[in-house]
Short mmCIF file of C-alpha atoms in Angstrom, two decimals:
data_model
loop_
_atom_site.label_atom_id
_atom_site.label_comp_id
_atom_site.label_asym_id
_atom_site.label_seq_id
_atom_site.Cartn_x
_atom_site.Cartn_y
_atom_site.Cartn_z
CA MET A 1 -28.62 100.85 -139.88
CA ASP A 2 -30.46 99.50 -142.17
CA ALA A 3 -33.54 101.10 -143.88
CA GLU A 4 -36.50 99.94 -141.12
CA GLY A 5 -33.77 101.19 -138.49
CA LYS A 6 -33.35 104.89 -140.92
CA SER A 7 -37.17 104.96 -140.88
CA VAL A 8 -37.78 104.28 -136.89
CA LEU A 9 -35.43 106.17 -135.57
CA PRO A 10 -36.42 109.83 -136.36
CA HIS A 11 -39.54 109.14 -135.23
CA ILE A 12 -38.85 108.21 -131.83
CA GLN A 13 -40.62 110.72 -129.70
CA ASP A 14 -39.58 109.20 -125.70
CA VAL A 15 -36.69 107.73 -123.84
CA PRO A 16 -37.77 103.96 -123.26
CA ALA A 17 -38.33 104.20 -127.39
CA PHE A 18 -35.00 105.35 -127.54
CA LEU A 19 -33.33 103.01 -125.50
CA LYS A 20 -35.46 100.25 -126.33
CA ARG A 21 -33.96 101.11 -130.52
CA LEU A 22 -30.15 100.81 -128.69
CA ARG A 23 -30.49 97.42 -127.26
CA GLN A 24 -31.75 96.13 -130.70
CA LEU A 25 -28.48 98.28 -132.15
CA LYS A 26 -26.67 96.49 -129.92
CA GLY A 27 -28.00 93.14 -131.25
CA GLU A 28 -27.72 93.78 -134.86
CA SER A 29 -23.90 94.05 -134.03
CA GLY A 30 -23.94 90.86 -132.58
CA LEU A 31 -21.05 91.52 -130.22
CA THR A 32 -20.55 91.06 -126.54
CA LEU A 33 -19.95 94.33 -123.90
CA ARG A 34 -16.42 93.06 -123.84
CA GLN A 35 -16.01 93.38 -127.91
CA LEU A 36 -17.68 96.60 -128.08
CA GLU A 37 -15.56 98.29 -125.06
CA GLU A 38 -12.53 96.64 -127.49
CA ARG A 39 -13.77 98.12 -130.39
CA ALA A 40 -14.18 101.71 -129.03
CA THR A 41 -11.07 101.31 -127.41
CA ALA A 42 -9.12 101.02 -130.77
CA VAL A 43 -10.36 104.27 -132.15
CA GLY A 44 -9.76 106.22 -128.47
CA ASP A 45 -13.30 106.47 -127.49
CA TYR A 46 -13.68 105.42 -123.58
CA LEU A 47 -16.76 102.81 -123.33
CA PRO A 48 -16.06 100.39 -120.40
CA ARG A 49 -18.17 97.65 -120.07
CA SER A 50 -20.21 98.55 -116.64
CA THR A 51 -21.21 101.85 -117.73
CA LEU A 52 -22.47 100.04 -121.29
CA SER A 53 -24.33 97.41 -119.25
CA HIS A 54 -25.86 100.48 -117.30
CA MET A 55 -26.57 102.07 -120.02
CA LEU A 56 -28.63 99.57 -121.58
CA SER A 57 -30.34 98.40 -118.50
CA GLY A 58 -30.76 101.77 -117.39
CA ARG A 59 -34.04 104.37 -118.00
CA ARG A 60 -31.51 106.87 -118.31
CA LEU A 61 -30.82 108.88 -121.96
CA PRO A 62 -27.04 108.10 -122.50
CA ARG A 63 -24.56 111.17 -122.66
CA PRO A 64 -23.83 112.12 -126.27
CA GLU A 65 -20.66 111.53 -125.71
CA LEU A 66 -21.40 107.78 -124.72
CA LEU A 67 -23.44 107.45 -126.89
CA ALA A 68 -21.43 108.72 -129.89
CA ALA A 69 -18.68 106.13 -128.41
CA PHE A 70 -21.51 103.06 -128.67
CA VAL A 71 -22.60 103.95 -131.98
CA ARG A 72 -19.30 103.76 -133.56
CA ALA A 73 -18.40 100.53 -131.32
CA CYS A 74 -21.27 99.30 -133.47
CA GLY A 75 -20.54 100.09 -136.45
CA ASN A 76 -22.84 102.92 -137.74
CA GLU A 77 -20.58 105.70 -137.49
CA LYS A 78 -22.54 106.55 -140.98
CA ASP A 79 -25.66 107.18 -139.04
CA LEU A 80 -23.90 108.86 -135.68
CA ALA A 81 -25.73 112.42 -136.69
CA VAL A 82 -28.77 110.94 -136.92
CA TRP A 83 -28.78 109.05 -133.48
CA LEU A 84 -27.52 112.44 -132.06
CA SER A 85 -30.07 114.45 -133.58
CA THR A 86 -33.11 111.97 -132.63
CA ARG A 87 -30.82 111.75 -128.59
CA GLU A 88 -31.31 115.40 -128.30
CA ALA A 89 -34.79 116.04 -129.43
CA VAL A 90 -36.04 113.31 -127.31
CA ALA A 91 -34.51 114.79 -124.10
CA LYS A 92 -35.96 118.31 -125.43
CA ARG A 93 -38.93 116.59 -124.74
CA ALA A 94 -38.15 114.82 -121.53
CA ALA A 95 -37.15 118.47 -119.98
CA GLU A 96 -40.39 120.07 -121.68
CA GLY A 97 -42.44 117.39 -120.19
CA ALA A 98 -41.26 117.29 -116.82
CA GLY A 99 -42.59 121.15 -116.11
CA GLY A 100 -45.91 122.26 -115.02
CA ASP A 101 -47.09 120.20 -111.72
CA GLY A 102 -44.52 117.12 -112.82
CA ALA A 103 -47.87 114.52 -113.52
CA GLY A 104 -47.05 114.28 -117.53
CA GLY A 105 -43.60 113.65 -118.08
CA ALA A 106 -42.09 111.98 -120.51
CA GLY A 107 -39.27 109.90 -119.23
CA ALA A 108 -39.41 106.47 -118.14
CA ASP A 109 -38.91 106.79 -114.58
CA GLY A 110 -42.38 108.31 -113.69
CA GLY A 111 -43.02 110.87 -110.73
CA GLY A 112 -43.05 113.89 -113.59
CA GLY A 113 -39.11 113.44 -113.11
CA SER A 114 -36.62 113.98 -116.11
CA VAL A 115 -34.47 111.06 -117.00
CA VAL A 116 -32.21 112.52 -119.21
CA GLU A 117 -28.36 111.75 -118.04
CA GLY A 118 -25.56 114.58 -118.23
CA GLY A 119 -28.18 117.38 -119.36
CA SER A 120 -29.39 120.27 -117.43
CA VAL A 121 -32.69 118.90 -116.13
CA VAL A 122 -32.79 116.33 -113.25
CA GLY A 123 -35.59 116.78 -111.51
CA GLY A 124 -39.08 117.58 -111.74
CA GLY A 125 -40.28 121.37 -113.01
CA SER A 126 -39.10 123.73 -114.95
CA GLY A 127 -37.39 122.35 -118.32
CA ASP A 128 -34.94 125.20 -118.12
CA ALA A 129 -33.25 125.10 -114.87
CA SER A 130 -32.11 128.54 -115.40
CA ALA A 131 -35.56 130.12 -116.28
CA PRO A 132 -36.49 132.98 -114.38
CA GLY A 133 -39.25 132.03 -111.87
CA SER A 134 -37.90 128.40 -111.45
CA GLY A 135 -34.20 128.35 -110.47
CA THR A 136 -31.62 125.91 -110.16
CA ALA A 137 -33.17 125.84 -106.29
CA LEU A 138 -36.75 124.87 -107.35
CA VAL A 139 -35.32 121.69 -109.38
CA ARG A 140 -32.91 120.45 -106.85
CA LEU A 141 -35.70 121.20 -103.74
CA ARG A 142 -38.32 118.70 -105.75
CA GLY A 143 -35.30 116.27 -106.81
CA HIS A 144 -35.02 115.82 -103.03
CA LEU A 145 -38.83 115.69 -102.20
CA ARG A 146 -38.87 112.83 -104.17
CA ARG A 147 -35.55 110.99 -103.23
CA ALA A 148 -37.41 111.20 -99.74
CA ARG A 149 -40.89 110.11 -100.80
CA VAL A 150 -38.26 106.39 -101.89
CA LEU A 151 -36.65 106.30 -99.25
CA VAL A 152 -39.17 104.36 -96.80
CA PRO A 153 -40.57 102.42 -99.71
CA ALA A 154 -36.35 102.08 -100.17
CA ALA A 155 -36.30 100.58 -96.66
CA VAL A 156 -38.94 98.31 -96.96
CA VAL A 157 -37.86 96.55 -100.21
CA VAL A 158 -34.44 95.44 -99.03
CA LEU A 159 -36.91 94.37 -95.79
CA LEU A 160 -38.80 91.64 -98.17
CA ALA A 161 -35.44 91.33 -100.68
CA ALA A 162 -33.78 90.26 -97.34
CA THR A 163 -36.66 87.74 -95.97
CA ALA A 164 -36.96 86.23 -99.57
CA GLY A 165 -33.66 86.14 -99.80
CA VAL A 166 -33.48 83.30 -96.60
CA LEU A 167 -36.68 81.46 -97.81
CA SER A 168 -35.14 80.82 -100.39
CA THR A 169 -33.07 78.49 -99.30
CA ARG A 170 -35.66 76.48 -98.83
CA ASP A 171 -37.90 74.62 -101.61
CA ASP A 172 -39.75 77.00 -103.96
CA GLU A 173 -43.04 75.63 -103.21
CA PRO A 174 -45.19 75.18 -100.13
CA GLY A 175 -45.41 72.22 -98.23
CA THR A 176 -42.64 70.47 -100.25
CA ARG A 177 -39.22 70.09 -98.43
CA PRO A 178 -35.68 71.03 -99.83
CA ASP A 179 -33.94 68.20 -101.86
CA HIS A 180 -31.23 67.31 -99.49
CA THR A 181 -29.68 64.54 -101.58
CA THR A 182 -26.65 66.70 -103.29
CA PRO A 183 -27.70 70.46 -104.34
CA ALA A 184 -26.65 72.43 -107.15
CA GLY A 185 -24.27 74.54 -105.07
CA ASP A 186 -22.74 71.69 -103.18
CA ALA A 187 -19.31 71.05 -102.66
CA ALA A 188 -19.54 66.99 -104.06
CA GLY A 189 -20.92 68.83 -106.79
CA GLU A 190 -18.05 70.81 -107.56
CA SER A 191 -15.81 67.92 -106.99
CA SER A 192 -16.92 65.06 -108.76
CA GLU A 193 -16.72 66.28 -112.30
CA GLY A 194 -12.45 64.47 -113.20
CA THR A 195 -12.29 62.79 -109.60
CA GLY A 196 -14.90 60.02 -109.29
CA ALA A 197 -15.90 61.61 -106.57
CA GLY A 198 -19.66 62.65 -105.64
CA PRO A 199 -22.79 60.68 -106.96
CA ALA A 200 -22.31 57.87 -109.18
CA HIS A 201 -22.78 59.36 -112.62
CA ALA A 202 -21.23 61.25 -114.25
CA ALA A 203 -21.10 64.37 -117.55
CA GLU A 204 -19.74 61.62 -119.81
CA ASP A 205 -23.10 59.74 -118.87
CA VAL A 206 -25.25 62.65 -120.86
CA PRO A 207 -27.63 60.49 -123.32
CA ARG A 208 -26.15 61.54 -126.64
CA GLY A 209 -28.87 62.81 -130.00
CA ALA A 210 -32.43 64.08 -128.75
CA VAL A 211 -32.54 64.77 -125.12
CA ARG A 212 -35.13 65.56 -122.56
CA LEU A 213 -34.61 68.35 -120.04
CA ARG A 214 -37.13 67.45 -117.46
CA PRO A 215 -37.07 70.39 -114.64
CA VAL A 216 -36.91 67.78 -111.19
CA THR A 217 -40.06 70.17 -109.49
CA ALA A 218 -42.46 69.84 -112.74
CA ARG A 219 -43.89 66.72 -113.30
CA GLY A 220 -44.62 66.52 -117.33
CA LEU A 221 -43.15 69.25 -118.82
CA CYS A 222 -40.05 69.80 -120.37
CA LEU A 223 -37.57 72.94 -121.49
CA THR A 224 -38.47 74.18 -124.66
CA ASP A 225 -39.25 77.31 -126.31
CA GLY A 226 -42.00 79.86 -125.60
CA LYS A 227 -42.71 83.07 -124.51
CA VAL A 228 -42.24 85.36 -121.40
CA ARG A 229 -45.41 85.21 -119.22
CA ASP A 230 -45.46 89.39 -118.66
CA LYS A 231 -44.16 89.97 -122.21
CA ARG A 232 -40.90 92.03 -120.68
CA TYR A 233 -39.17 90.59 -123.95
CA GLY A 234 -40.17 89.71 -127.04
CA SER A 235 -37.94 86.77 -128.21
CA GLN A 236 -38.75 83.41 -127.47
CA VAL A 237 -36.98 82.13 -124.71
CA ALA A 238 -36.38 79.04 -122.63
CA VAL A 239 -39.79 77.70 -120.75
CA GLN A 240 -41.23 74.67 -119.18
CA ARG A 241 -44.22 73.01 -121.33
CA PRO A 242 -45.76 69.82 -121.46
CA CYS A 243 -43.34 67.65 -122.52
CA ASP A 244 -45.61 66.10 -125.64
CA GLN A 245 -46.25 69.38 -126.82
CA THR A 246 -42.23 70.20 -127.60
CA ALA A 247 -42.53 68.45 -130.76
CA PRO A 248 -41.46 69.23 -134.03
CA GLN A 249 -38.43 70.77 -131.82
CA THR A 250 -35.47 68.42 -130.57
CA THR A 251 -33.01 69.24 -127.98
CA GLU A 252 -29.55 68.18 -127.69
CA LEU A 253 -26.68 68.72 -125.75
CA PRO A 254 -22.72 68.60 -128.03
CA PRO A 255 -19.79 68.89 -126.17
CA ALA A 256 -18.45 72.09 -126.66
CA SER A 257 -15.00 71.37 -128.55
CA GLY A 258 -11.46 71.25 -125.77
CA THR A 259 -13.71 71.60 -122.93
CA ALA A 260 -15.85 69.57 -120.08
CA ARG A 261 -19.35 71.83 -121.06
CA HIS A 262 -22.31 71.28 -123.11
CA ARG A 263 -24.40 73.60 -125.64
CA VAL A 264 -27.84 73.25 -125.27
CA GLN A 265 -28.76 73.18 -128.51
CA TRP A 266 -32.38 72.97 -130.54
CA ASP A 267 -33.34 72.45 -133.92
CA HIS A 268 -36.44 72.95 -135.42
CA PRO A 269 -37.15 71.89 -138.98
CA GLU A 270 -38.76 75.64 -139.70
CA PHE A 271 -36.41 77.58 -137.82
CA GLY A 272 -32.75 75.68 -137.90
CA THR A 273 -30.88 75.06 -135.22
CA GLY A 274 -30.27 77.73 -132.02
CA CYS A 275 -28.09 77.55 -128.89
CA LEU A 276 -28.96 78.78 -125.65
CA LYS A 277 -27.73 82.38 -124.28
CA VAL A 278 -27.97 83.58 -120.95
CA LEU A 279 -28.77 87.52 -121.43
CA THR A 280 -26.80 90.09 -119.73
CA THR A 281 -28.55 93.08 -119.87
CA GLY A 282 -31.80 94.91 -121.22
CA PRO A 283 -35.31 93.24 -120.35
CA GLY A 284 -34.55 89.88 -120.79
CA LYS A 285 -31.78 89.72 -118.02
CA ASP A 286 -30.81 86.48 -117.13
CA LEU A 287 -33.66 84.44 -119.31
CA LEU A 288 -31.99 81.94 -121.90
CA GLU A 289 -32.31 82.92 -125.53
CA PRO A 290 -31.46 80.88 -128.31
CA TRP A 291 -28.98 82.02 -130.39
CA ASP A 292 -28.17 81.31 -134.48
CA ALA A 293 -24.86 81.75 -133.59
CA CYS A 294 -24.15 78.97 -131.47
CA ASP A 295 -20.40 80.02 -131.68
CA ARG A 296 -21.44 82.70 -129.32
CA ALA A 297 -24.09 81.24 -127.23
CA ASP A 298 -22.77 79.79 -123.56
CA VAL A 299 -21.77 76.26 -122.86
CA PHE A 300 -22.63 74.70 -119.35
CA ARG A 301 -21.16 72.66 -117.05
CA LEU A 302 -23.78 69.06 -116.18
CA ALA A 303 -22.78 68.98 -112.32
CA PRO A 304 -24.37 65.41 -112.05
CA ALA A 305 -26.72 65.41 -108.49
CA LYS A 306 -27.73 62.36 -106.43
CA GLY A 307 -30.60 60.69 -108.58
CA ARG A 308 -30.76 59.14 -111.26
CA ASN A 309 -29.95 61.39 -114.71
CA VAL A 310 -29.71 64.61 -112.63
CA TYR A 311 -28.21 67.35 -113.01
CA ALA A 312 -27.43 70.96 -112.09
CA LEU A 313 -26.51 73.48 -115.25
CA ARG A 314 -23.72 75.77 -114.50
CA THR A 315 -23.03 78.78 -116.46
CA GLU A 316 -19.99 80.01 -117.46
CA ASP A 317 -19.93 82.58 -114.62
CA GLY A 318 -21.15 79.95 -112.06
CA ARG A 319 -24.37 80.46 -111.68
CA CYS A 320 -26.96 78.03 -111.75
CA VAL A 321 -29.90 77.67 -114.40
CA GLY A 322 -32.96 77.48 -112.32
CA ILE A 323 -36.72 77.84 -113.27
CA ALA A 324 -38.77 80.87 -112.27
CA ARG A 325 -41.33 80.86 -109.73
CA PRO A 326 -43.84 79.36 -109.43
CA VAL A 327 -41.35 76.40 -110.44
CA THR A 328 -44.35 73.65 -110.94
CA ALA A 329 -46.53 75.89 -113.24
CA GLU A 330 -46.38 75.48 -117.34
CA GLY A 331 -44.49 78.55 -118.91
CA SER A 332 -42.59 79.43 -116.07
CA GLU A 333 -39.37 80.96 -117.57
CA ALA A 334 -35.57 79.01 -117.29
CA VAL A 335 -33.47 81.59 -115.62
CA ALA A 336 -29.64 82.09 -114.81
CA GLN A 337 -29.36 82.28 -111.20
CA PRO A 338 -27.17 81.88 -108.01
CA CYS A 339 -26.51 78.51 -107.65
CA THR A 340 -28.89 77.44 -104.01
CA PRO A 341 -29.93 73.49 -102.39
CA SER A 342 -33.30 74.00 -104.17
CA ARG A 343 -34.93 71.40 -106.82
CA HIS A 344 -36.50 73.83 -108.91
CA GLN A 345 -32.17 74.18 -110.19
CA LEU A 346 -31.97 70.49 -110.73
CA PHE A 347 -32.76 68.83 -114.29
CA ARG A 348 -33.27 65.13 -114.85
CA ILE A 349 -31.28 64.64 -118.71
CA GLU A 350 -32.75 61.59 -120.37
CA SER A 351 -32.98 60.43 -124.19
CA ALA A 352 -35.90 61.41 -125.81
CA ALA A 353 -36.23 58.06 -127.86
CA ASP A 354 -37.01 56.36 -124.09
#
């Protein structure tokens, strides 16, 4: 851990700050979830990717043994004692904050409930479940009451999500019609690579050198760097902004060695070169972030669609790059999402020299 980490970690007071520092540690390691799992297994630790992903994107303190395995896998075993003692202190504060009427909990999920995973406190009430006058029954009762209170809202959320799923099969902006040319998830788009079927153009027709990635649904906007609108993630990510405001940064689509896929590469005279990576965990999940290490960034398959130089950008896990709503607005982020027939997942690729 660097000097900054040593000074910051002991002063962490609550669960969200602790989890944020965990995500920073993972980022500093430069390792993928798979690599962390493999490193843990090599020294006899158990750190499955699914558990690790849940830990980094969740709102609960990890169990001490899980935390220890993660810190060791990140190469910070020398600071393990600091991590464990800080976790213990944060867990104690969360338990104390869960006492009284449950209104001032230190946990991240609010409602007065503790978010200590693997600890003795699982609900509101006293921080000591065995303390006289409190009892585990009271702790469990409050936990059940909280769960009961969320059942109806949860059902409403499920219903709204189902409705949104139906509506997402239509175009994203009122008053427009879906593009029935060649949708991002169309079978023709899948089969066109290397077969000669489908659209008249192919990925080989992509301009060389500097290009502009123009979202089809946003006239005058190009894919470039920017900040997340709701500030949930602090780093630069891919957003759509006016094409005449992207300079001095340039975009290129170099082919990935040995594949029929391409990287999305940005070059900036001050910040250097970065390639887009789909984030898989944390507050930036599904956003596209430029990474200095292009060999660790994602490669995308350019699936041709009907229309001059129009493509869908398919991710390595089979999803498509689309624009978050509102899809015509300046500053809307690029996100990895399930492929649909919507136009907001299509991009026109043109030479920046034109």
